[in-house]
Short mmCIF file of C-alpha atoms and ligand atoms in Angstrom, two decimals:
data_model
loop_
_atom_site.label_atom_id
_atom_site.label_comp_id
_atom_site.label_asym_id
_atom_site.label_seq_id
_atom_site.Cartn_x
_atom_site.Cartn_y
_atom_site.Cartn_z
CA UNK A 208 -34.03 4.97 -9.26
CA UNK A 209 -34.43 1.21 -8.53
CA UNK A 210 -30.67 0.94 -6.80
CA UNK A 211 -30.14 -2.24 -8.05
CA UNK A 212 -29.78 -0.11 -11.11
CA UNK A 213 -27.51 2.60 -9.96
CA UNK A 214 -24.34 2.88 -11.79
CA UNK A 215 -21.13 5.68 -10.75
CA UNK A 216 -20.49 7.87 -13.24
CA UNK A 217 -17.47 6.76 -15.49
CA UNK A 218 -16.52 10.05 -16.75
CA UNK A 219 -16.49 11.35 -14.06
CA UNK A 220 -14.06 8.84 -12.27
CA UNK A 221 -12.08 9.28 -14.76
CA UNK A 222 -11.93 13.30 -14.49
CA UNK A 223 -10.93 12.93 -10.82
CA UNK A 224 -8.21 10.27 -11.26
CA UNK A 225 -6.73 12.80 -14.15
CA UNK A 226 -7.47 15.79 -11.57
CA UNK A 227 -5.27 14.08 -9.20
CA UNK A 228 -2.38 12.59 -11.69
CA UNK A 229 -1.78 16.84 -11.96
CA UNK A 230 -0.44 16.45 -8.49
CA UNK A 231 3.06 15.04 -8.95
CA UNK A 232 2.78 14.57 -12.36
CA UNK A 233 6.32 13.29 -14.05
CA UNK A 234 6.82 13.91 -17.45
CA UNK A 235 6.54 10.21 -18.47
CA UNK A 236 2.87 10.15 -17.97
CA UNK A 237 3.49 8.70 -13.69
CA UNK A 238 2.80 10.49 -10.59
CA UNK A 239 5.65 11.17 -7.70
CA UNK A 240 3.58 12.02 -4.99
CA UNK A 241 5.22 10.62 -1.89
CA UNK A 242 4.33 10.19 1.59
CA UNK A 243 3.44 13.43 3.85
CA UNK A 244 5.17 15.75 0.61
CA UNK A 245 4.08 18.60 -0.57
CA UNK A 246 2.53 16.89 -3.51
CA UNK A 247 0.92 14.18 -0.94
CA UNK A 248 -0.81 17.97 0.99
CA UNK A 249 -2.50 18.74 -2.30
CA UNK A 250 -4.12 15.67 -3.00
CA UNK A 251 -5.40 15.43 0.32
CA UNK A 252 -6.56 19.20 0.26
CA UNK A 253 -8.52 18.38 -3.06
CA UNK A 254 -9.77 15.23 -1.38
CA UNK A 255 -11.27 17.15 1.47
CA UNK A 256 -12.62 19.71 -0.69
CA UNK A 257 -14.15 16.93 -3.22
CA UNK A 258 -15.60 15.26 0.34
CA UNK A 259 -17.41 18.10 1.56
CA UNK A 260 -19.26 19.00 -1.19
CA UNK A 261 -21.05 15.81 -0.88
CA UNK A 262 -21.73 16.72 2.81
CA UNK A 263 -18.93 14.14 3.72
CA UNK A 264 -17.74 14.83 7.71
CA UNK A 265 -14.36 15.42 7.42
CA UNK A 266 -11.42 13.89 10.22
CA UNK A 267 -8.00 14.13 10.68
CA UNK A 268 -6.42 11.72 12.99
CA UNK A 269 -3.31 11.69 14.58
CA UNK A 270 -1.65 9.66 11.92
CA UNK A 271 -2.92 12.16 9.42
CA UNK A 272 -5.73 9.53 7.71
CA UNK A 273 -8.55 11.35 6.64
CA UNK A 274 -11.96 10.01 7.05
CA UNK A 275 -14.69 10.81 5.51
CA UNK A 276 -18.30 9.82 7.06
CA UNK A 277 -21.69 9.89 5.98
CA UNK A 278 -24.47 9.06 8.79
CA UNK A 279 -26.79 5.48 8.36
CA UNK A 280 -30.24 5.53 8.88
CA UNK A 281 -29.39 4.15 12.23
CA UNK A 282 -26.53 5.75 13.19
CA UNK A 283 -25.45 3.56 15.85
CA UNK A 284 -24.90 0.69 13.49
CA UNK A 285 -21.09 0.18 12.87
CA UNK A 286 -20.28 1.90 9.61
CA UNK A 287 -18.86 0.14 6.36
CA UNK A 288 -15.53 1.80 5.29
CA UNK A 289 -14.17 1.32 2.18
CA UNK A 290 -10.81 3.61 0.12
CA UNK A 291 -7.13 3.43 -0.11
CA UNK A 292 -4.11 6.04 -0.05
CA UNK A 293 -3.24 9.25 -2.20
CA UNK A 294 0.72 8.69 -2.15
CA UNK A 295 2.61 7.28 -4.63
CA UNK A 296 6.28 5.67 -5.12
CA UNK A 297 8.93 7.63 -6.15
CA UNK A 298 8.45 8.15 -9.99
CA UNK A 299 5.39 5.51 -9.42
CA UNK A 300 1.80 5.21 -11.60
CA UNK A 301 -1.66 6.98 -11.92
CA UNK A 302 -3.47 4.46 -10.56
CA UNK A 303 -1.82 2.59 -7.36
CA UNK A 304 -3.52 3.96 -4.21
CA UNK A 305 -5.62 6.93 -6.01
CA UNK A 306 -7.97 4.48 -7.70
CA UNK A 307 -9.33 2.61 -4.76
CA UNK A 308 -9.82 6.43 -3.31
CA UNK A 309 -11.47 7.84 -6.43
CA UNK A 310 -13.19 4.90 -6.74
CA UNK A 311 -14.73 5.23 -2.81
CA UNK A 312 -15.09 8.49 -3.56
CA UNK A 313 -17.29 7.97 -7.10
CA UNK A 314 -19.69 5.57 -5.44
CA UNK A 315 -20.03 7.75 -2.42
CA UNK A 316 -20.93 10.70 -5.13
CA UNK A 317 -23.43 8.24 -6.91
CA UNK A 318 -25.14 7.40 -3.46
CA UNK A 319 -25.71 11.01 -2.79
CA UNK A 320 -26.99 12.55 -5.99
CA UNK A 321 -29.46 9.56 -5.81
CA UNK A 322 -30.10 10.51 -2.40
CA UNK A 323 -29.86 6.87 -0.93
CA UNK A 324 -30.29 6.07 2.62
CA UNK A 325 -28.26 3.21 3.73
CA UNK A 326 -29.07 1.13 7.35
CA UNK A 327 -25.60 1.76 8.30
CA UNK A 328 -23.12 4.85 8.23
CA UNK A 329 -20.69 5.14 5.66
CA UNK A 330 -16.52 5.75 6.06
CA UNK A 331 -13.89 6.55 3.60
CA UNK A 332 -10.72 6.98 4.32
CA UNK A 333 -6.88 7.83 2.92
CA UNK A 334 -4.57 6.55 4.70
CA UNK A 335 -1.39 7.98 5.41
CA UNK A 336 1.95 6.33 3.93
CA UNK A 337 0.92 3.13 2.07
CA UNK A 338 3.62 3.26 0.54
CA UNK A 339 6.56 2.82 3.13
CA UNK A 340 9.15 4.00 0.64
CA UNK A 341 10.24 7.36 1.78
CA UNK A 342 8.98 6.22 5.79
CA UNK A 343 9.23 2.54 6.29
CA UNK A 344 7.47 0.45 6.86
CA UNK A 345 4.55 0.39 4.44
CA UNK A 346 0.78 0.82 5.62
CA UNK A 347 1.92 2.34 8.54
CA UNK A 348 -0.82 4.39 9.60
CA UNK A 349 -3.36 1.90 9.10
CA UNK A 350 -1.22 -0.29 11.27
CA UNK A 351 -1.65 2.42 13.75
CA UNK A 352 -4.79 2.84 13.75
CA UNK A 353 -5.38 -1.19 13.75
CA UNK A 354 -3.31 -1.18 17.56
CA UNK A 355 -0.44 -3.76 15.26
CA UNK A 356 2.08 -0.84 15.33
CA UNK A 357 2.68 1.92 18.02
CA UNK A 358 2.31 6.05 17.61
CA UNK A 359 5.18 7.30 18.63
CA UNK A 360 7.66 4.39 17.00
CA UNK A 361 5.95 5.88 13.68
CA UNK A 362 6.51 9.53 14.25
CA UNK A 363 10.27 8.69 15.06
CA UNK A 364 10.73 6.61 11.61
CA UNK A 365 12.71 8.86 9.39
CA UNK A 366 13.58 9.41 5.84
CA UNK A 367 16.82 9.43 3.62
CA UNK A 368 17.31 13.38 4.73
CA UNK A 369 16.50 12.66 8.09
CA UNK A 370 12.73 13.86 8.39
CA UNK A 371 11.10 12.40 10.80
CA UNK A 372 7.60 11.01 9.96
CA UNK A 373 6.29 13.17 12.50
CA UNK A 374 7.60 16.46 11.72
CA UNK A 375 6.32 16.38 8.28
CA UNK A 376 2.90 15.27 8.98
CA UNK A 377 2.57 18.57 11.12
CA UNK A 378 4.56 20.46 8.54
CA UNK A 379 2.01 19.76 5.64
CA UNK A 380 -0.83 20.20 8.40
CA UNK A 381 -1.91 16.74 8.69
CA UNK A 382 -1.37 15.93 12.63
CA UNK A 383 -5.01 15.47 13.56
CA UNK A 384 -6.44 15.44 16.85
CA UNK A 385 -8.52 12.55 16.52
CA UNK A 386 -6.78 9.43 17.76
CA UNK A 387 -5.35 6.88 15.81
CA UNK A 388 -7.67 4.35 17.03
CA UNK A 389 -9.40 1.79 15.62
CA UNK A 390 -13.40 1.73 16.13
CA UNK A 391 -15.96 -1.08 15.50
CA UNK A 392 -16.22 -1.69 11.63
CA UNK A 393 -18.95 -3.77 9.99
CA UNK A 394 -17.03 -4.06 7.13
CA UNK A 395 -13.93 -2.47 4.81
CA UNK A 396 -13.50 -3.21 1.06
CA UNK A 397 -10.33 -2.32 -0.81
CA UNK A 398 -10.92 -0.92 -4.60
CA UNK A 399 -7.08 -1.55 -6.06
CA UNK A 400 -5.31 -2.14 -9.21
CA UNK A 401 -3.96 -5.68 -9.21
CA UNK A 402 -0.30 -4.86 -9.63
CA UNK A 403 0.28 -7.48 -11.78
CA UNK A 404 -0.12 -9.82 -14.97
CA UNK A 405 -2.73 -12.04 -13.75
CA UNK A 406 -6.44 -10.57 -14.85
CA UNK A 407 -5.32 -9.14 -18.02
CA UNK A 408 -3.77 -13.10 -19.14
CA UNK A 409 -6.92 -14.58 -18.21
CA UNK A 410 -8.80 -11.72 -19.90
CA UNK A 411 -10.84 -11.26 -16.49
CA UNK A 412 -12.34 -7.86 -15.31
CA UNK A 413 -12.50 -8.16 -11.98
CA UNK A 414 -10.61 -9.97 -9.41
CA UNK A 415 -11.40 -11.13 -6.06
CA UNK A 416 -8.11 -11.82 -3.72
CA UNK A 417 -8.39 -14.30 -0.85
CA UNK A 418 -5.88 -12.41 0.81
CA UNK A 419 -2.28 -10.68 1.34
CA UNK A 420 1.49 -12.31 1.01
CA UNK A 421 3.29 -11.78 4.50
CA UNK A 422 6.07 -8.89 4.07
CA UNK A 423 8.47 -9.12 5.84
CA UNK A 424 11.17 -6.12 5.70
CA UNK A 425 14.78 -6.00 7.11
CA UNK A 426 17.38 -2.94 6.74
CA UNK A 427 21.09 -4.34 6.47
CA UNK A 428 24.07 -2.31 7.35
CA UNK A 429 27.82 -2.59 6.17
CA UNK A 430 30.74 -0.75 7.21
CA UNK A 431 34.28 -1.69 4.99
CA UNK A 432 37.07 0.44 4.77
CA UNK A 433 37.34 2.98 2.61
CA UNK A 434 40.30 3.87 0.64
CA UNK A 435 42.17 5.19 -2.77
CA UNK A 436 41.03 2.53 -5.36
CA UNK A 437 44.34 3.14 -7.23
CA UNK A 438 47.36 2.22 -5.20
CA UNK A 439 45.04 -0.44 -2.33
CA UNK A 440 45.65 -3.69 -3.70
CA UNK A 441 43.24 -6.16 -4.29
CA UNK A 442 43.93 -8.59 -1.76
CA UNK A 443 43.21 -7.10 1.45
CA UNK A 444 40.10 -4.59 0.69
CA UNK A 445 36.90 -4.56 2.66
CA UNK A 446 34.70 -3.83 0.06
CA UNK A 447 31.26 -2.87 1.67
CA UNK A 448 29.54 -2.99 -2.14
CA UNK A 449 31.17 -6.04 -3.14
CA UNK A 450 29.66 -7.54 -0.03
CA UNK A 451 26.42 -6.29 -0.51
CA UNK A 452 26.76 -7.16 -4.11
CA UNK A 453 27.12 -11.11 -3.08
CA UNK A 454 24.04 -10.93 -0.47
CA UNK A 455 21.42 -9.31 -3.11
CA UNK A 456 22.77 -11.84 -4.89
CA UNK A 457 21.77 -14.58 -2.30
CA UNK A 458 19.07 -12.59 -1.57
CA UNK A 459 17.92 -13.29 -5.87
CA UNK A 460 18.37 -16.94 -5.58
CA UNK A 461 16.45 -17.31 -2.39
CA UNK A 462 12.82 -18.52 -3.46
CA UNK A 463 14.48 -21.15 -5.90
CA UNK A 464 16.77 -22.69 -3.08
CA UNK A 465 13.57 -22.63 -1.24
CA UNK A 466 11.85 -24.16 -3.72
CA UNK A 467 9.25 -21.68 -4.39
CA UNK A 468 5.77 -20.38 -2.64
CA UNK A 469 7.74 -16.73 -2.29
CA UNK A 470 9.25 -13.78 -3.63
CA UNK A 471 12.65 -12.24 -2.18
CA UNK A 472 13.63 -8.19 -3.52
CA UNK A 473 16.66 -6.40 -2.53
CA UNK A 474 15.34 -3.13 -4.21
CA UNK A 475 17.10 0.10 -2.39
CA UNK A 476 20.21 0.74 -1.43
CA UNK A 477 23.09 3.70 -0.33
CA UNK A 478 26.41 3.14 -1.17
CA UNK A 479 28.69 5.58 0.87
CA UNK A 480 30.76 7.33 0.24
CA UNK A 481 29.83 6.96 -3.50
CA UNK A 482 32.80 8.38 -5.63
CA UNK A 483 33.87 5.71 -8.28
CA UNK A 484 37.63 6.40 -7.15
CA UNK A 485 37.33 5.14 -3.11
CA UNK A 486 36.69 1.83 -1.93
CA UNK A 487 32.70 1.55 -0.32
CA UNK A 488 32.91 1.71 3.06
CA UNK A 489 29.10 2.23 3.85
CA UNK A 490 26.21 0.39 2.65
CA UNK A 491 22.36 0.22 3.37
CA UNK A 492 20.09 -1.98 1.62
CA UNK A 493 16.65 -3.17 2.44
CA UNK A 494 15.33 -7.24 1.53
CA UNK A 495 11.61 -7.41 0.98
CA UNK A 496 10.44 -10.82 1.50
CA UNK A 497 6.97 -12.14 0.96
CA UNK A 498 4.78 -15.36 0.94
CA UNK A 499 1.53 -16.73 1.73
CA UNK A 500 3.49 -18.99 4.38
CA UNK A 501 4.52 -16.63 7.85
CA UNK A 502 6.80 -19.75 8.61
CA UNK A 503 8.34 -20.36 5.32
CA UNK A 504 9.15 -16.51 4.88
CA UNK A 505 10.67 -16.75 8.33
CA UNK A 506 12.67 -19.82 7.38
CA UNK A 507 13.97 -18.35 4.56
CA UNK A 508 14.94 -15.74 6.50
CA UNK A 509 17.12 -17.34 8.69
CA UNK A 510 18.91 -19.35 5.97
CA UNK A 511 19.90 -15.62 3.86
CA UNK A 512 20.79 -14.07 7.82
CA UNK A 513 23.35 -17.05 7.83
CA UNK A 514 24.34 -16.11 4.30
CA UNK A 515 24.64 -12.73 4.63
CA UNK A 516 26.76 -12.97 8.14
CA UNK A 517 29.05 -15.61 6.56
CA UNK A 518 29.79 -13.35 3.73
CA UNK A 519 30.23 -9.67 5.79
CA UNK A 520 32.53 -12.22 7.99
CA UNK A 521 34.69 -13.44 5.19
CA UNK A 522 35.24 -9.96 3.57
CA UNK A 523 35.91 -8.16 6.88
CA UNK A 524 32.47 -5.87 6.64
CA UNK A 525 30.63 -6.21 10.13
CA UNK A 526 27.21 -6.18 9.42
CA UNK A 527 24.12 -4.99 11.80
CA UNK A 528 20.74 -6.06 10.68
CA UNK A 529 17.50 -4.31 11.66
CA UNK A 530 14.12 -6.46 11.35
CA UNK A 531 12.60 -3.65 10.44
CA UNK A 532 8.63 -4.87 9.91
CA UNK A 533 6.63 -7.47 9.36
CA UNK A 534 3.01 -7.91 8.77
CA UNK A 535 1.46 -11.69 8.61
CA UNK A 536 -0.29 -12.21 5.63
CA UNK A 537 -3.77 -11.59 5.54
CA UNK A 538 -6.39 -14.38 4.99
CA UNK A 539 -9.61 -12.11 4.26
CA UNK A 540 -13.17 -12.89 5.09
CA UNK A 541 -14.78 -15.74 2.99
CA UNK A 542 -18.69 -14.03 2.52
CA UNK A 543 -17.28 -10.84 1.88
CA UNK A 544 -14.84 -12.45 -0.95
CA UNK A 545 -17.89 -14.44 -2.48
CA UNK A 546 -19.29 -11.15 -2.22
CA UNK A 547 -17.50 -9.19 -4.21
CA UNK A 548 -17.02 -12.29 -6.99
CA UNK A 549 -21.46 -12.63 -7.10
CA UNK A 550 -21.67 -8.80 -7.32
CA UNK A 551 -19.38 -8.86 -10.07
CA UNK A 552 -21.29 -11.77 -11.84
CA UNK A 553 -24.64 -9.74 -11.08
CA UNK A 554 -23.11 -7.04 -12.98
CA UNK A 555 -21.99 -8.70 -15.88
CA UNK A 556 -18.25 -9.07 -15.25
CA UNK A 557 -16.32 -11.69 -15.79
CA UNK A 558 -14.28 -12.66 -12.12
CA UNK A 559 -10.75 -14.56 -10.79
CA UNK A 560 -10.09 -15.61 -7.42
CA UNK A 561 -6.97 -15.28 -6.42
CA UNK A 562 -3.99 -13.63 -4.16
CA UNK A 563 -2.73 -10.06 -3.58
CA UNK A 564 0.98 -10.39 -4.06
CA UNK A 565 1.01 -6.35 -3.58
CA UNK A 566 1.07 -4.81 -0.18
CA UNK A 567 -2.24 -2.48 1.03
CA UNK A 568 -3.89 -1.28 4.08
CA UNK A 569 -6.75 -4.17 3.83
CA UNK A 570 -3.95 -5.98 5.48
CA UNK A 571 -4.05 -4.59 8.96
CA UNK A 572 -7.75 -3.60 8.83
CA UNK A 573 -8.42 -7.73 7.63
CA UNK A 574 -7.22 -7.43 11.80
CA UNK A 575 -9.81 -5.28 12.19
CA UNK A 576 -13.14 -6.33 10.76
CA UNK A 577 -14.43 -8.58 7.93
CA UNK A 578 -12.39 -7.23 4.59
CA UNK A 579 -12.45 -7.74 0.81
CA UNK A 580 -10.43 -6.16 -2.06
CA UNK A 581 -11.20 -5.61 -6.03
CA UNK A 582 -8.81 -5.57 -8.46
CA UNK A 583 -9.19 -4.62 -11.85
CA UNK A 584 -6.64 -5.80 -14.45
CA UNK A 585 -2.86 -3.55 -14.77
CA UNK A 586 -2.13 -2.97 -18.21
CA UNK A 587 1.21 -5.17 -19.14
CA UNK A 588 1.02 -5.99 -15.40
CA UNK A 589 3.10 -2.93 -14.72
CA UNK A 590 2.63 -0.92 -11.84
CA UNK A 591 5.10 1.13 -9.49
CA UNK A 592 6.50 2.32 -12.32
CA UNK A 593 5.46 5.81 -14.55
CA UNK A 594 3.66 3.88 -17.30
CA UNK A 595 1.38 1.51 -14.60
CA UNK A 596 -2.13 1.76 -16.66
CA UNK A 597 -5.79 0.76 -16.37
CA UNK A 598 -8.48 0.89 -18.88
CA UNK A 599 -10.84 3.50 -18.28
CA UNK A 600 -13.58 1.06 -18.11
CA UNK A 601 -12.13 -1.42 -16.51
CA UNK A 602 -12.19 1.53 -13.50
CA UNK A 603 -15.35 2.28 -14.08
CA UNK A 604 -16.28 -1.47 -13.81
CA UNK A 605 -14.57 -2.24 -10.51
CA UNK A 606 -16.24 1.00 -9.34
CA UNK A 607 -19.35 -0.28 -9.67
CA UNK A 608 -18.74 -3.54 -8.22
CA UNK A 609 -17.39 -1.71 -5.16
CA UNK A 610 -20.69 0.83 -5.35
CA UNK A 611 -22.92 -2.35 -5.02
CA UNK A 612 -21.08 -4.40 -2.82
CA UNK A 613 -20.72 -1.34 -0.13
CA UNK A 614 -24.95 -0.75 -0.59
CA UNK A 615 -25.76 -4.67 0.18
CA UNK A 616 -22.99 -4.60 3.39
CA UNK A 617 -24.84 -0.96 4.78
CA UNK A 618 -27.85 -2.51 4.59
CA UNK A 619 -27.65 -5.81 6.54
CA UNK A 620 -28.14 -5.46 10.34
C1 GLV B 65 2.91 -1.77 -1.56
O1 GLV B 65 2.90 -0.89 -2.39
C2 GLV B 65 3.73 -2.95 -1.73
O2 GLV B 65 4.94 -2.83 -1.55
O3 GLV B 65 3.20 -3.99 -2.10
MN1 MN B 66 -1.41 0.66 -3.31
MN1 MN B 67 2.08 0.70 -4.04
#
């Protein structure tokens, strides 16, 4: 076939991505599939096995990402990578993560049953904890693998039991030998749900970001006093929660008292010891803060730090703050953008231009090599959440666009 006629196989995206909602399934219609679980080994196992039988060359790294490679005509050419990640948030959607490796994983099936030789080899790859939510930070391993963050500072990051990132990726059978270490990419696109309301308003198919917000993360730490609720007074207490309370509070009303151009979430927390009948005298909660503007997040920043210490100083709850991660957001490569937009146009799709709010590994590996993302609409523009949704041909269409835009890239010296 002429392979400017090649289409993947719609049904047959669609088969996988219900395949792999089995794994974690919650009885809403979501997935909970998280990071290095038992859930997260199955989908990988069915990935590998779903990888080889297109003659894919299977490799674990350290990190646990799993690459799949298929050899170029010239082999020494750097490869074009494209996929995503198989976890999920906790009680999260079908779609986030999975479709962007379905997706990689559909085109790569298409190019093999029509038995086309690209120039260059091809890569795709799930990478391990996207997510960040039972291990922060998010993206971790592809900010391994990038040289941003460091091995061993990622194995030691535990979870809410005390896990440690580590320990689990050997446990499920993940800890590769290769290293975690980047090599010379031509190229890496992103397939991805958008995450939000923006495609499905305009009543676009495909969207083309420019780029990634900044996230910034930070883990904040009370300690009150804890005691009987009944006879303490009010005057007096050292309410860690009530604290807390007032800075997600701040926290809320941050992007309007800095007039805009960011988003500020206070969207975990542990109150200790928990029991409605003693005063909280131990709280952890976590302030996501993003932007398009490193400086601005970082400004706004400082101004909730001075918040927050003026507040844990005023109740009598010492506060430590960790700066737990940050990742500069992530201006991606103009041709490969215009790219993916003209592709979609040669296809018949109707396009947006526009910015990736959402976190995802085409952050770090924009550090990398030239990088692109397509989004295809979220239905309701709901997504970490059970009933996150995508048409079924919408899939199929950003498939394709991904299909064609990985067979120009492998073919250009
Ligand atoms: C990644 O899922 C994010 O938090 O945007
Ligand atoms: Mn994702
Ligand atoms: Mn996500």
């Amino acid at each position: 076939m002429e392979t400017g006629k090649m289409r993947v196989n719609g049904a047959r995206l669609r088969a996988s991505l219900e395949e792999m909602a089995k794994i974690g399934a919650t009885p809403a219609g979501g997935v909970h599939r998280l990071a290095l679980s038992d859930e997260d080994k199955r989908a990988r196992d069915l990935f590998v096995k779903w990888l080889k039988e297109i003659d894919f060359t299977v490799t674990v790294d350290e990190m646990g990402n799993i690459f799949g490679r298929r050899p170029g005509r010239d082999d020494t050419l750097a490869p074009v990578m494209c996929g995503s990640h198989v976890d999920s948030q906790p009680k999260g959607g079908r779609f986030d993560g999975i479709l962007g490796v379905m997706g990689a994983l559909e085109t790569m099936r298409t190019i093999h049953e029509n038995k086309v030789q690209t120039e260059r080899p091809l890569v795709i790859v799930d990478w391990t904890n996207e997510e960040g939510s039972r291990f922060a930070p998010a993206m971790v391993s592809s900010g391994v693998w990038a040289g941003a963050l460091e091995r061993d500072w990622a194995y030691s990051r535990t979870d809410i039991n005390g896990r440690k990132q580590g320990d689990e990726l050997e446990r499920i059978g993940y800890k590769g030998a290769a290293p975690a270490k980047k090599w010379t990419t031509h190229a890496y696109y992103e397939y991805h749900i958008e995450q939000g309301p923006t495609l499905e308003r305009l009543g676009k198919t495909i969207g083309a970001p420019k780029g990634i917000l900044c996230l910034h993360w930070y883990d904040v730490y009370l300690q009150g006093e804890a005691n009987q609720v009944g006879p303490t007074p009010m005057e007096g207490r050292h309410d860690a929660l009530c604290a807390a309370a007032e800075m997600i509070l701040a926290t809320n009303t941050l992007p309007e008292r800095m007039k805009g151009n960011m988003v500020a979430t206070v969207g975990e927390i542990q109150n200790g010891p928990n029991s409605r009948n003693i005063i909280p005298d131990k709280v952890h909660f976590t302030v996501d803060i993003r932007s398009w503007d490193d400086d601005h997040a970082l400004r706004a920043w400082e101004l909730l730090k001075k918040d927050f210490q003026e507040i844990a100083a005023r109740r009598g709850t010492p506060i430590r703050i960790e700066e737990t991660w940050r990742v500069p957001h992530a201006p991606f490569n103009d041709r490969l953008v215009q790219r993916v937009l003209d592709t979609a146009k040669e296809l018949g799709y109707s396009t947006h231009h526009m910015v990736s709010g959402a976190g995802h590994d085409a952050s770090y590996m924009n550090q990398v090599c030239p990088t692109a993302m397509i989004f295809v609409p979220s239905i309701g523009g709901r997504s970490h959440v059970e009933v996150e949704n995508t048409k079924w041909e919408d899939c199929e269409a950003g498939a394709n666009v991904l299909l064609h835009c990985i067979m120009k890239t492998a073919n250009e010296r």
